[in-house]
Coordinates of C-alpha atoms in Angstrom, one line a residue:
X1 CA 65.8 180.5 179.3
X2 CA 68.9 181.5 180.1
X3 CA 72.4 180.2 179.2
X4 CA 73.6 178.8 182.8
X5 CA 77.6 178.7 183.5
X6 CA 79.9 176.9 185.0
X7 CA 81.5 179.0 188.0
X8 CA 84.8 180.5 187.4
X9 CA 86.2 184.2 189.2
X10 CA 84.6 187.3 188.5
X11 CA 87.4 189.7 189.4
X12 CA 89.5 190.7 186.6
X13 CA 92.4 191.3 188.8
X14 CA 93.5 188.0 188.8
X15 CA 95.8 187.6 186.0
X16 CA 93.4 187.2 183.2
X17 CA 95.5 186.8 180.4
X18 CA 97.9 184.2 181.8
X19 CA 96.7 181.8 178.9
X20 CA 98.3 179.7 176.3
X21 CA 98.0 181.1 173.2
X22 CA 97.7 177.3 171.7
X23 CA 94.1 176.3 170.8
X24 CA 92.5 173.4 172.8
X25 CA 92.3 170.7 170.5
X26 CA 89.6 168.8 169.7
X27 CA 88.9 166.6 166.7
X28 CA 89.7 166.5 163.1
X29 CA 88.1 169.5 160.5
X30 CA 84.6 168.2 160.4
X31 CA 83.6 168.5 156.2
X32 CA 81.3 171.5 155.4
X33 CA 80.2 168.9 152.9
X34 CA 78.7 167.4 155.7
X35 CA 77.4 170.1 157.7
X36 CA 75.9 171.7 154.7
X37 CA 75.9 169.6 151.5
X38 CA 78.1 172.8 149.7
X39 CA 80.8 172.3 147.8
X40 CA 83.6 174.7 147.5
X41 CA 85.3 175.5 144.4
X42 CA 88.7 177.3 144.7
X43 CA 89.1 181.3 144.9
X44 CA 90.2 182.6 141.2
X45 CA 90.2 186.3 143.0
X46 CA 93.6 186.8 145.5
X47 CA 91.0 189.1 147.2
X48 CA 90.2 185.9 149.4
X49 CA 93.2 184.9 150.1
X50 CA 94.6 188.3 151.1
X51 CA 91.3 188.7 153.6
X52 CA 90.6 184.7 154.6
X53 CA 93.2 185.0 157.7
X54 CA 92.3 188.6 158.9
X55 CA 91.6 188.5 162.7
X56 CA 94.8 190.0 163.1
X57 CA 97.6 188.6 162.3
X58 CA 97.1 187.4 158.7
X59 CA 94.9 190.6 157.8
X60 CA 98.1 192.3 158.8
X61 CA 100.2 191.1 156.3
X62 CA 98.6 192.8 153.8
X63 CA 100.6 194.9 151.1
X64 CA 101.4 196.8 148.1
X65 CA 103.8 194.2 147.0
X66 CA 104.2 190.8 146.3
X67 CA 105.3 188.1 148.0
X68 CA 108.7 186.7 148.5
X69 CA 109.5 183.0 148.8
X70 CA 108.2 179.3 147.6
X71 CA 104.7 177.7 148.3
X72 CA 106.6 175.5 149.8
X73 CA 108.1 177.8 152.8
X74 CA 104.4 179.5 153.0
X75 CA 103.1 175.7 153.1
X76 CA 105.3 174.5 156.3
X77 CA 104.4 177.9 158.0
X78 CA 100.8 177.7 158.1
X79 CA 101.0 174.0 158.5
X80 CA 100.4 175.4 162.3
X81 CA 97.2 177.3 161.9
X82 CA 94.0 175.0 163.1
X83 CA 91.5 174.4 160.2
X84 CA 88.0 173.3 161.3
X85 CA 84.5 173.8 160.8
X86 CA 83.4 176.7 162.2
X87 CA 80.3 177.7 160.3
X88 CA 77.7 174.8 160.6
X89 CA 74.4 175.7 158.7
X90 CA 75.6 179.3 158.8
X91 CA 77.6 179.1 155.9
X92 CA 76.3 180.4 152.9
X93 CA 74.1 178.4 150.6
X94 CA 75.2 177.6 146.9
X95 CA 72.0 180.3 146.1
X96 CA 73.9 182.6 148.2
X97 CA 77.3 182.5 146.3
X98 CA 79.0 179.6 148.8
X99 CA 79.8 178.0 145.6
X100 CA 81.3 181.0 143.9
X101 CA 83.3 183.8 146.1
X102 CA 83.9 186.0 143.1
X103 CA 81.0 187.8 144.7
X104 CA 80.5 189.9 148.5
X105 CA 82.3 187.6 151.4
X106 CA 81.8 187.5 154.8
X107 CA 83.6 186.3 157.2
X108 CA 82.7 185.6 161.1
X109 CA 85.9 186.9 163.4
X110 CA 85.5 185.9 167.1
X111 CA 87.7 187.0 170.0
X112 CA 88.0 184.9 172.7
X113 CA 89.6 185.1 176.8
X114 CA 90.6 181.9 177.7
X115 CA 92.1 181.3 180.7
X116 CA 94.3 178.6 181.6
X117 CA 92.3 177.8 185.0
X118 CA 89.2 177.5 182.9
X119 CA 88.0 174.8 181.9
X120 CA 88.2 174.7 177.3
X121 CA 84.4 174.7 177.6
X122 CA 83.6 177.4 179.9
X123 CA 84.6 180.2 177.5
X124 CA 82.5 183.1 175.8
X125 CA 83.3 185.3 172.9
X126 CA 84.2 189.0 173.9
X127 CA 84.9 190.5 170.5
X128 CA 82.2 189.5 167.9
X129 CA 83.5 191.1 164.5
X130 CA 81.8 190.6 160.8
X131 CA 84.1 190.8 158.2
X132 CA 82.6 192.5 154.9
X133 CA 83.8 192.5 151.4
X134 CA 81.9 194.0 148.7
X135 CA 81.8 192.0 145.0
X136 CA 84.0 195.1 143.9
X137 CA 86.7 193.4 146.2
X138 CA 88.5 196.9 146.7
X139 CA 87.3 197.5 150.1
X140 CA 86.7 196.0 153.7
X141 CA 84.3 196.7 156.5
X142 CA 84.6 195.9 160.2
X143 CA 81.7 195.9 162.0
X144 CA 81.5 194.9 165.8
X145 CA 78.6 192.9 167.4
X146 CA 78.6 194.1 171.3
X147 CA 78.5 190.8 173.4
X148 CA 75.8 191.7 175.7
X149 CA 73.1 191.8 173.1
X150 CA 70.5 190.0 173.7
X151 CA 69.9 187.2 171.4
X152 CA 67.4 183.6 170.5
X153 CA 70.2 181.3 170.6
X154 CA 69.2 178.4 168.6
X155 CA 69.1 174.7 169.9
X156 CA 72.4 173.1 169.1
X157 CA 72.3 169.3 169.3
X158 CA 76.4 169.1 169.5
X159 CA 76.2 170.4 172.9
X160 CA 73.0 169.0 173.9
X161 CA 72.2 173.0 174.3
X162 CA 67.9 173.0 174.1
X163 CA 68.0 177.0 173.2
X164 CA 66.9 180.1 174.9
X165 CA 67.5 183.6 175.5
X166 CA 70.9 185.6 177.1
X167 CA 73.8 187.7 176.0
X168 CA 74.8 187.1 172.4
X169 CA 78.1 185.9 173.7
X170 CA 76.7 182.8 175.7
X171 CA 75.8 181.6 172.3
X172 CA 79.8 180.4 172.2
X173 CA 79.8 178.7 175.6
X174 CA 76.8 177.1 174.9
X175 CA 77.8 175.5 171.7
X176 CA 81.1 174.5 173.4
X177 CA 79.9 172.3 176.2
X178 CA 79.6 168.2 176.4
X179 CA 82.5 168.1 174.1
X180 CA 81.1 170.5 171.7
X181 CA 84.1 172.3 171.8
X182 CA 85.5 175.7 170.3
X183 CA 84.2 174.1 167.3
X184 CA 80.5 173.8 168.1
X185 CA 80.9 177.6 170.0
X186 CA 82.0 179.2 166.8
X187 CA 78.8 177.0 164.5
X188 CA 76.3 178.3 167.4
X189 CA 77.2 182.2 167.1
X190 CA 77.9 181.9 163.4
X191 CA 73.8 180.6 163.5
X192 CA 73.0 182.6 166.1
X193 CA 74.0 185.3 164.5
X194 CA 72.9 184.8 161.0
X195 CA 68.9 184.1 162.7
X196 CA 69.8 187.6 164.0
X197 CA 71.2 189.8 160.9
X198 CA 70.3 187.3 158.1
X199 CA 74.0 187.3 156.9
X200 CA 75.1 183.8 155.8
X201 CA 79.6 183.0 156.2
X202 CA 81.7 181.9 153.7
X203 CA 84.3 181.5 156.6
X204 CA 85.0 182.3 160.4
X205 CA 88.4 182.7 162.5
X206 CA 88.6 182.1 166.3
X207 CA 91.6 183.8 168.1
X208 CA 92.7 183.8 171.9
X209 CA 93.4 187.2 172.9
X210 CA 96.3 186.0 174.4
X211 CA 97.8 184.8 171.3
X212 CA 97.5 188.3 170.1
X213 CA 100.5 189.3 172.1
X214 CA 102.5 186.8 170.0
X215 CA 101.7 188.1 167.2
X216 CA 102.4 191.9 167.7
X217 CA 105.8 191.1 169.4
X218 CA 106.6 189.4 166.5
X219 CA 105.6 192.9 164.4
X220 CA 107.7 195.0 167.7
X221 CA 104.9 197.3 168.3
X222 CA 102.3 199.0 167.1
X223 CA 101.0 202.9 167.0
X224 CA 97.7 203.1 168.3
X225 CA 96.0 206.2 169.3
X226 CA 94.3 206.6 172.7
X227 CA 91.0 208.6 172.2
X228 CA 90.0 208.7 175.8
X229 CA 92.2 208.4 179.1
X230 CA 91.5 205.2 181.1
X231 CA 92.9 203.4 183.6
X232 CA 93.9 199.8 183.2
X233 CA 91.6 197.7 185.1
X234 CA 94.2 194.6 184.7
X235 CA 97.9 195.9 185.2
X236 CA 99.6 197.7 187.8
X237 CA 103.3 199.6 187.8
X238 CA 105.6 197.5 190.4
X239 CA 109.0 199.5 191.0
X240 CA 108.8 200.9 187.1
X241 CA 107.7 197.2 186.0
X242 CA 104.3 197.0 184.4
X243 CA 102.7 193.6 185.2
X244 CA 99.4 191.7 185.8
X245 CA 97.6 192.6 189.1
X246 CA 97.6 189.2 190.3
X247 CA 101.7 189.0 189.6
X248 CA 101.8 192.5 191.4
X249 CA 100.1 191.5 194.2
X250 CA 102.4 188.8 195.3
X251 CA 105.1 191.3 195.3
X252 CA 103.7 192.6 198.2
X253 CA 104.8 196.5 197.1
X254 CA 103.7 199.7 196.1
X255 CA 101.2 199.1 193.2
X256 CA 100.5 202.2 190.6
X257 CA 97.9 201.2 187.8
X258 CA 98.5 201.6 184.5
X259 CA 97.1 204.3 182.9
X260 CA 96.7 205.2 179.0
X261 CA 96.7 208.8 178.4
X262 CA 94.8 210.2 175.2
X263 CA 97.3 210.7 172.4
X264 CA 98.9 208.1 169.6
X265 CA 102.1 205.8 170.9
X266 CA 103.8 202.8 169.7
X267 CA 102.7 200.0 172.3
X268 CA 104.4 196.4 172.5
X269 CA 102.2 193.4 172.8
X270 CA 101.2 193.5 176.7
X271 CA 100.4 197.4 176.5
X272 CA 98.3 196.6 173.2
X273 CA 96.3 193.9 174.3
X274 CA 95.8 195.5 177.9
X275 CA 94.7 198.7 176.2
X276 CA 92.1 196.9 173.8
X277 CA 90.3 194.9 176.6
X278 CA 89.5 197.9 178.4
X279 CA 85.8 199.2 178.9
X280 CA 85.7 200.4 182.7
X281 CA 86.0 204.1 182.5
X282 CA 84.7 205.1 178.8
X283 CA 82.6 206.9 178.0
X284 CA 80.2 204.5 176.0
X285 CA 82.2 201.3 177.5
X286 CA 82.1 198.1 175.6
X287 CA 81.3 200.4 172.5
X288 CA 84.7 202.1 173.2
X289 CA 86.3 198.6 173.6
X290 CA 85.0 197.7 170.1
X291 CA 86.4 200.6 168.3
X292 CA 89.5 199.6 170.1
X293 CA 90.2 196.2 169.1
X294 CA 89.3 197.5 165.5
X295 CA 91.7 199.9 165.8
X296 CA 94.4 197.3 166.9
X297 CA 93.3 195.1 164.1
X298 CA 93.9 197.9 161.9
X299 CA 96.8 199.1 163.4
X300 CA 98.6 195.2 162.9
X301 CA 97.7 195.6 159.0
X302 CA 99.2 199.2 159.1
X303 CA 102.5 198.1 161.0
X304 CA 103.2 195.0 158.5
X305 CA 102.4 197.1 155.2
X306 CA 104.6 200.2 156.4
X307 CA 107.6 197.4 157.6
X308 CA 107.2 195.6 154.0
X309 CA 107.0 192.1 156.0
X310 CA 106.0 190.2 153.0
X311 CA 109.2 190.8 151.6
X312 CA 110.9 188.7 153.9
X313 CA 110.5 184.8 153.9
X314 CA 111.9 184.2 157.4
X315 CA 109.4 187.2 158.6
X316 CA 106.8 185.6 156.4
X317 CA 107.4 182.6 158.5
X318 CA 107.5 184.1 161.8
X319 CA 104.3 185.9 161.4
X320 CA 102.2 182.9 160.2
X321 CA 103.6 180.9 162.8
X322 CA 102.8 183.6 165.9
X323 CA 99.1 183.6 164.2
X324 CA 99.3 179.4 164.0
X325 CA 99.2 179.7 167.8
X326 CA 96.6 181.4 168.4
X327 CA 94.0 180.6 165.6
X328 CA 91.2 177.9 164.8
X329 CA 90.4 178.8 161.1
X330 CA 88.0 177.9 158.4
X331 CA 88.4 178.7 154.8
X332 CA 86.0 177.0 153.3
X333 CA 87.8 174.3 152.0
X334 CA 90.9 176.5 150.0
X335 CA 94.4 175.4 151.3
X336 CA 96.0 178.2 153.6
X337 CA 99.3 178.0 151.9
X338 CA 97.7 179.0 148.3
X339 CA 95.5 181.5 150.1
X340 CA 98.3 182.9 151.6
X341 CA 100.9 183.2 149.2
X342 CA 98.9 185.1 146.5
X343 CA 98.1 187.9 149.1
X344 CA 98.9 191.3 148.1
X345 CA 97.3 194.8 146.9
X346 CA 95.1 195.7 150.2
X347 CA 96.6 197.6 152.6
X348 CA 95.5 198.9 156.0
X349 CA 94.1 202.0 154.7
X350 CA 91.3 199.8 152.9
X351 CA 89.8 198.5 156.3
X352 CA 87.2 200.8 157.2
X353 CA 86.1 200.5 160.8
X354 CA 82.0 200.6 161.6
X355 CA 79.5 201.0 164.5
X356 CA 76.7 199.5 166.0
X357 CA 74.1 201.4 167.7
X358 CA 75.9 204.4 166.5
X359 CA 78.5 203.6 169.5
X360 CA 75.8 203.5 172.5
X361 CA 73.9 201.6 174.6
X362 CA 70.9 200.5 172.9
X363 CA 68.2 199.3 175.4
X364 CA 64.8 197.0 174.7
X365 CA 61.7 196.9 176.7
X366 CA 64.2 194.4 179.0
X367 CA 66.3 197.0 179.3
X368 CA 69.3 194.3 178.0
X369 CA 71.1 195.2 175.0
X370 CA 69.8 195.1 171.3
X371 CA 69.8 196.0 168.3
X372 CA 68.7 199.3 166.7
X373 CA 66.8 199.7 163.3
X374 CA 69.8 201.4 161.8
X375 CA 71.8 198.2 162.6
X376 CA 69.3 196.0 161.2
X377 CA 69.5 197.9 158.3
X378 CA 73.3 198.2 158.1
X379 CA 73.1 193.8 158.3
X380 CA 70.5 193.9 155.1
X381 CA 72.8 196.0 153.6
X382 CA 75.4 193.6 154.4
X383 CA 73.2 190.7 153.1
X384 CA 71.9 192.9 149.7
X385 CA 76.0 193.7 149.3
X386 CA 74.8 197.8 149.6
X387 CA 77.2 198.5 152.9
X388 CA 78.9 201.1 150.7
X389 CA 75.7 203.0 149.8
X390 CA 74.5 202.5 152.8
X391 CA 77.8 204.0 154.7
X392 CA 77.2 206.9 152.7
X393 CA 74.1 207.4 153.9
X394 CA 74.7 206.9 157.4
X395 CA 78.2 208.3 158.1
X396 CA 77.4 207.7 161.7
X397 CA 78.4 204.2 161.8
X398 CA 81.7 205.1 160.8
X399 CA 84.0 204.5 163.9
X400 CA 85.7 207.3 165.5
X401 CA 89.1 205.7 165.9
X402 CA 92.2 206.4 163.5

């Protein structure tokens, strides 16, 4: 059955990124001890602490060298960042190497648009991104789940959710009602998806879009390059001022939309973001939009390795804090601050960017969106820790983007 919702607007023109980029709270980190029975022993490999914090702005500060200042500073700046349990029984078992992450990690990155007219439970996940890293710990893989596949989301008794059958990214909402919160959303796609691929977590990240401009403001800008003219289907020009459509509209002038054309720029935190939510007017539409907030997430890693940000304690400090804002993290039990300060040696160059579907719509007898064989595979390749052989023999899945 489907996933029913609670009514909100439909029209994107009405401001939708006017959000905090705080987290809702909820209650205290539930134990994955609980949840699972696992128990974490701490990361000997910096590998996990350089990659724990990716979605965006802790995957960003990345780097060739090491860094500069005390636990101490490190400790009060991350003292910001949310820690709960995200993973319920999708984490991976002891027999899977939960207990041990000197082998393959995987982590769960979800993207969500939350408005502040919404109410904290009515909220799906747009951007659905697994995080790979192979035992050899010299290379990472992004690859992009689109939201409208179709997908058996699992009974969740948090939420009093009974099960049933819708996009992949209802799985969030449902898990977040009755006071399931963001919480219970991110443990019913991290199982929904893992019923799906049969990839197990050893940690998830949950970031508000709109705390994305924080973070990239605090970088200045970033270069991305625009593979496809489109026209921005959120922001208009008001008398040379670029603004929401909803803000423009009250002005009661002349409004010109925005409108990216094909070709690499540096772009501040509202031109960014605005740019990586688009889908209308691709050529392969949400499967465009995918490549582009990989390419963004890539392109925050690239900015803080070529600026030498972990050099700098009071940047150091900045960055976390910009990232504190706008994340709910779980890192399986390992204390941020140490994660954090031993990261070094990956740089943006190391993230390689993957498709789905090979970048298309993929239709099933329902005509909603699924799945291919070749993505099945590329998830048991995941699971078997063979993406890299498997890459090789499918260069297709590599994304198109820079």
């Amino acid at each position: 059955m489907p996933v029913q919702t609670s009514p909100r607007p439909t029209s994107l023109d009405s401001d939708p990124y006017r959000a905090s980029a705080a987290i809702p709270s909820q209650g205290g980190r539930a134990g994955r001890r609980a949840s699972g029975g696992r128990k974490r022993t701490k990361r000997k490999d910096p590998l996990w602490a350089r990659l724990t914090v990716v979605f965006g702005a802790v995957l960003m500060m990345t780097s060739g060298v090491a860094i500069v200042g005390s636990k101490a500073l490190i400790s009060q700046a991350t003292g910001n960042i949310a820690q709960r349990n995200l993973l319920g029984g999708a984490g991976k078992s002891e027999a899977e190497g939960g207990a041990n992450l000197d082998g393959p990690i995987d982590m769960l990155l979800l993207g969500v648009d939350a408005r502040e007219r919404w109410a904290a439970d009515d909220v799906r996940s747009d951007s659905i991104i697994v995080l790979h890293i192979p035992a050899s710990h010299d290379q990472a893989y992004l690859i992009s789940i689109p939201r409208d596949t179709e997908a058996q989301i699992p009974a969740f008794k948090k939420s009093g959710f009974r099960g049933g059958t819708d996009k992949i990214n209802a799985a969030f909402q449902a898990g977040a009602r009755n006071g399931g919160g963001w919480e219970g959303g991110a443990q019913l796609m991290a199982e929904t998806i893992k019923n799906m691929t049969g990839v197990s977590f050893d940690g998830a990240a949950i970031i508000n879009f709109g705390g994305f401009k924080n973070v990239i403001d605090t970088l200045g800008t970033v270069r991305i390059c625009v593979s496809h003219e489109v026209k921005s289907h959120h922001m208009s020009v008001v008398d040379g001022k670029q603004m929401w459509n909803a803000d423009a509209k009250k002005t009661g002038r002349p409004m010109t939309p925005v409108v990216y054309k094909k070709g690499c720029r540096e772009m501040d935190g509202l031109q960014a973001l605005d740019y990586s939510r688009q889908r209308y007017g691709l050529p392969n539409s949400d499967y465009d939009r995918q490549q582009n907030q990989q390419q963004l997430i890539k392109a925050m890693a690239r900015k803080a390795t070529d600026k030498g940000m972990l050099t700098n304690p009071v940047k150091i400090n900045q960055l976390i804090r910009a990232a504190g804002k706008a994340f709910i993290l779980d890192t399986g039990g390992v204390p941020v601050a140490d994660l954090v300060f031993t990261m070094r040696g990956v740089t943006a160059n190391e993230l390689t960017m993957l498709r789905t579907n090979g970048g298309t719509f993929n239709g099933n007898a329902n005509n909603r969106e699924a799945l291919n064989q070749q993505t099945l595979d590329m998830f048991q390749a995941i699971k078997e820790d063979k993406l890299a052989e498997f890459v090789y023999a499918n260069p297709n899945v590599l994304s198109t983007r820079k």
